[in-house]
mmCIF file of C-alpha atoms in Angstrom:
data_model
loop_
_atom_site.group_PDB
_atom_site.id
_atom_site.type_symbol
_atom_site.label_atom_id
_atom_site.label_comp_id
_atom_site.label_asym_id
_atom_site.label_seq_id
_atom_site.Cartn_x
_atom_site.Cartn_y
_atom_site.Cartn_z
ATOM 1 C CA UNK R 27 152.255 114.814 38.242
ATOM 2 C CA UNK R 28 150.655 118.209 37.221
ATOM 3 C CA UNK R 29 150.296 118.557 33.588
ATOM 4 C CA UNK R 30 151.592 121.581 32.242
ATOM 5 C CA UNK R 31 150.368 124.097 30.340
ATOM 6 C CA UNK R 32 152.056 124.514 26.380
ATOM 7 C CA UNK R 33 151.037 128.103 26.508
ATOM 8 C CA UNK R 34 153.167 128.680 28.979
ATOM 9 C CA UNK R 35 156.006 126.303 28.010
ATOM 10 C CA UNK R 36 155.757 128.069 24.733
ATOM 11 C CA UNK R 37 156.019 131.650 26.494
ATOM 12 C CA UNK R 38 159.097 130.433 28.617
ATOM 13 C CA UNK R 39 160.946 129.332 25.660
ATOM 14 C CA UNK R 40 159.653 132.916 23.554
ATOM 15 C CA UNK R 41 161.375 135.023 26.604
ATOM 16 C CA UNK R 42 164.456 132.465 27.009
ATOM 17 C CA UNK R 43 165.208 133.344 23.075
ATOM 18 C CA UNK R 44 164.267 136.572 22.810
ATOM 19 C CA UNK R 45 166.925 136.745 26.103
ATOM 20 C CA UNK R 46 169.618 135.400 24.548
ATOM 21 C CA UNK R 47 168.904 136.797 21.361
ATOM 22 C CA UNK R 48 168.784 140.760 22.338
ATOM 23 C CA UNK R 49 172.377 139.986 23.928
ATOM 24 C CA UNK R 50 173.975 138.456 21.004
ATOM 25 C CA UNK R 51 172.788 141.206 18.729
ATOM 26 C CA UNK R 52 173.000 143.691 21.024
ATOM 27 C CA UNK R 53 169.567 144.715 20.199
ATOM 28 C CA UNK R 54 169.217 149.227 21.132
ATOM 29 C CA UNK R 55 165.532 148.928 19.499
ATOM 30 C CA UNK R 56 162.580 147.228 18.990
ATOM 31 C CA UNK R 57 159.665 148.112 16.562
ATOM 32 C CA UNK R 58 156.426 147.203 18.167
ATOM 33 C CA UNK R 59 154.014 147.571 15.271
ATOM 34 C CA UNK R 60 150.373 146.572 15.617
ATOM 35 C CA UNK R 61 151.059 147.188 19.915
ATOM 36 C CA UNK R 62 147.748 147.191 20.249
ATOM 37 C CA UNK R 63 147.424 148.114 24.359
ATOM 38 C CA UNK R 64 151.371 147.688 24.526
ATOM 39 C CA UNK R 65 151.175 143.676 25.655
ATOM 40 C CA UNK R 66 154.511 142.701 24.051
ATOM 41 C CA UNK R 67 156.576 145.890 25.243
ATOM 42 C CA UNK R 68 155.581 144.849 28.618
ATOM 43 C CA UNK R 69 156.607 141.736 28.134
ATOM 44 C CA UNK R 70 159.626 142.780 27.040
ATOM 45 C CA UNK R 71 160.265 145.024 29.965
ATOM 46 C CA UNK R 72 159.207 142.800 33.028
ATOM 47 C CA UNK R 73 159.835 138.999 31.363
ATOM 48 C CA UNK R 74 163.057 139.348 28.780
ATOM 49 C CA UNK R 75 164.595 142.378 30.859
ATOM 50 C CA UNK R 76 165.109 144.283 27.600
ATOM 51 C CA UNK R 77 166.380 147.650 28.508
ATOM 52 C CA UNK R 78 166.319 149.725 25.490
ATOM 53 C CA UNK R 79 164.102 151.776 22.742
ATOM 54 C CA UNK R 80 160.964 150.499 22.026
ATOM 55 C CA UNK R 81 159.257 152.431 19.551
ATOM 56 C CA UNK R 82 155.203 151.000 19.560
ATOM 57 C CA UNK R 83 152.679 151.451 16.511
ATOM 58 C CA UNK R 84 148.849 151.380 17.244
ATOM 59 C CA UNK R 85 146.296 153.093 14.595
ATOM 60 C CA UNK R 86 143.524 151.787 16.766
ATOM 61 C CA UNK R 87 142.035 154.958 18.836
ATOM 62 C CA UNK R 88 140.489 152.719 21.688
ATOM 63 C CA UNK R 89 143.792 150.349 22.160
ATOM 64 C CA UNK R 90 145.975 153.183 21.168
ATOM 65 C CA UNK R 91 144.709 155.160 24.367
ATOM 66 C CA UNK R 92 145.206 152.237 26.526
ATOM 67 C CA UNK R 93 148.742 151.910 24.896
ATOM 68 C CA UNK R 94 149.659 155.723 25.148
ATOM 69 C CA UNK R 95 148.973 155.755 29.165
ATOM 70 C CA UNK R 96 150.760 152.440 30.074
ATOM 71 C CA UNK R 97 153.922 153.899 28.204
ATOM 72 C CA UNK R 98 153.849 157.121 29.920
ATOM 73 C CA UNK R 99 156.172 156.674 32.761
ATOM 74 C CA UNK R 100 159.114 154.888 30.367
ATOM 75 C CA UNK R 101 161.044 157.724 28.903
ATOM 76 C CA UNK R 102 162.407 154.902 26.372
ATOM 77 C CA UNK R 103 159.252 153.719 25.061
ATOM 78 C CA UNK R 104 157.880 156.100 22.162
ATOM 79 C CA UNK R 105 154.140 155.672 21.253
ATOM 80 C CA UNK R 106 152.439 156.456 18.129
ATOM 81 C CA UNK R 107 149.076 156.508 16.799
ATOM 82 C CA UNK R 108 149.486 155.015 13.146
ATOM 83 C CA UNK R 109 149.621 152.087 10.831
ATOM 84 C CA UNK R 110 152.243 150.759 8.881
ATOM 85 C CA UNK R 111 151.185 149.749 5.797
ATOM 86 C CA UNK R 112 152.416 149.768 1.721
ATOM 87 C CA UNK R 113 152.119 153.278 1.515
ATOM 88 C CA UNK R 114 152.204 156.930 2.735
ATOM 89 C CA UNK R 115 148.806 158.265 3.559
ATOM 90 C CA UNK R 116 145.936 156.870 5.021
ATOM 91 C CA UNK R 117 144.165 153.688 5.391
ATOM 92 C CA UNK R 118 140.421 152.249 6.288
ATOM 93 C CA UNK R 119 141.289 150.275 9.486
ATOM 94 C CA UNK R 120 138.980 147.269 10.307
ATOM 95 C CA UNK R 121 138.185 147.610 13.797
ATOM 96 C CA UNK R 122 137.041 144.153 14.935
ATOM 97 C CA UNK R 123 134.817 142.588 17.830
ATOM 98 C CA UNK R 124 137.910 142.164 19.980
ATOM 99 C CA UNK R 125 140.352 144.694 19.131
ATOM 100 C CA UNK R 126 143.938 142.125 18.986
ATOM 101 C CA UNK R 127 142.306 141.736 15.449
ATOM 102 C CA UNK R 128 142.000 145.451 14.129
ATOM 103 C CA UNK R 129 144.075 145.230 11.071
ATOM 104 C CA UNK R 130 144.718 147.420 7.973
ATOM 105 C CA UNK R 131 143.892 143.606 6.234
ATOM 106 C CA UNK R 132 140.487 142.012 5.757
ATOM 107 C CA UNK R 133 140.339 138.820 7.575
ATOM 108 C CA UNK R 134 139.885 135.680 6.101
ATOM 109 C CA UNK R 135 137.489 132.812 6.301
ATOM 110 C CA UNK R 136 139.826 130.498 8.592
ATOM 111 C CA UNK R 137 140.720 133.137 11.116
ATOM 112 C CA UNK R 138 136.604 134.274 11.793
ATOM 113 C CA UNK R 139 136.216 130.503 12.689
ATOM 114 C CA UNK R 140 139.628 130.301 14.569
ATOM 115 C CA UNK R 141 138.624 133.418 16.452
ATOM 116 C CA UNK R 142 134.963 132.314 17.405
ATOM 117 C CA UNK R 143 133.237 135.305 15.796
ATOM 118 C CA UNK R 144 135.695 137.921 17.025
ATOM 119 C CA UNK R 145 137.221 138.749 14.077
ATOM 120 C CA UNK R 146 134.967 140.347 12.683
ATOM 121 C CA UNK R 147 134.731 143.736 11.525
ATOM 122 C CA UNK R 148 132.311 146.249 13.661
ATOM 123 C CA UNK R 149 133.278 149.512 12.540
ATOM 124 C CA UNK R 150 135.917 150.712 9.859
ATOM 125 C CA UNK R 151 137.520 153.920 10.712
ATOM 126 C CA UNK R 152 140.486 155.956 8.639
ATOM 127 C CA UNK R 153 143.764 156.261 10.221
ATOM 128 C CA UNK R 154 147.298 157.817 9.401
ATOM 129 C CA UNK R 155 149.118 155.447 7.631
ATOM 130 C CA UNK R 156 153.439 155.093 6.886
ATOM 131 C CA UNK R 157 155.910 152.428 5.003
ATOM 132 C CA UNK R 158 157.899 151.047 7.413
ATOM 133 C CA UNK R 159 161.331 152.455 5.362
ATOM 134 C CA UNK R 160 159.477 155.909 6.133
ATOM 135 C CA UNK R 161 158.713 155.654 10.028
ATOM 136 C CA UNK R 162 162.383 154.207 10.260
ATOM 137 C CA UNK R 163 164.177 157.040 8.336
ATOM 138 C CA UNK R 164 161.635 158.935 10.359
ATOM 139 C CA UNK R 165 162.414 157.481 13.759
ATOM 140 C CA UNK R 166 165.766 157.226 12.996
ATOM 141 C CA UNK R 167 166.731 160.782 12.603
ATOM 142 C CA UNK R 168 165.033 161.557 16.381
ATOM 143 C CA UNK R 169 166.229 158.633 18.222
ATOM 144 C CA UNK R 170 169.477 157.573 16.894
ATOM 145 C CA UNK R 171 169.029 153.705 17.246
#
């Protein structure tokens, strides 16, 4: 017998929930924030079948890029270059060796030995940054969710 592979298992069971989940609540919108090169909102389209607004947050200019021309052909997913953070304004962004860790956050002493030396900062750059009750007041007003 072939053994399987958790990851997957564990992905199966994410989508399966997420599924059933979305239905029940009748979910219009999703906030993608930290989308990095729009991963999960794929996911969400072509694994969960989710059909509505996603609405994706990147401050990272490389990543955001990536995630700005994958979304381009889905009038329902919105893009936008900024961080959501504690407050209004702008913020030093910690761009790291591999850029799934670019965070707003320092990181700590367990995750640079989880991640094998990449996450660790490289560059720090300043981005736009937004509460989350701001971008969704925001958001809300143009979209309608």
């Amino acid at each position: 017998m072939k053994a399987v592979d958790k990851r997957l298992l564990f992905q199966f069971q994410e989508i399966t929930s997420l599924s059933k989940l979305f239905a029940l609540m009748d979910v219009d919108c999703v906030f993608d924030i930290g989308a990095n090169r729009g991963q999960y909102a794929k996911l969400l389209r072509s694994q969960v079948k989710y059909r509505g607004r996603i609405l994706s947050f990147e401050p990272g200019p490389a990543p955001y890029n990536v995630l700005d021309w994958v979304s381009r052909n889905d009038s329902l997913w919105h893009t936008e270059q900024i961080a959501l953070g504690e407050e209004n304004g702008t913020a030093s962004l910690n761009v790291m060796a591999l850029d799934v860790f670019n965070s707003i956050a320092k990181p700590g002493g367990d995750s640079k030995q989880f991640a094998q030396g990449q996450n660790v900062v490289k560059d720090t750059v300043e981005v736009r940054q937004e509460t989350l009750e701001t971008a969704f007041l925001r958001l809300h007003k143009e979209f309608g969710f």
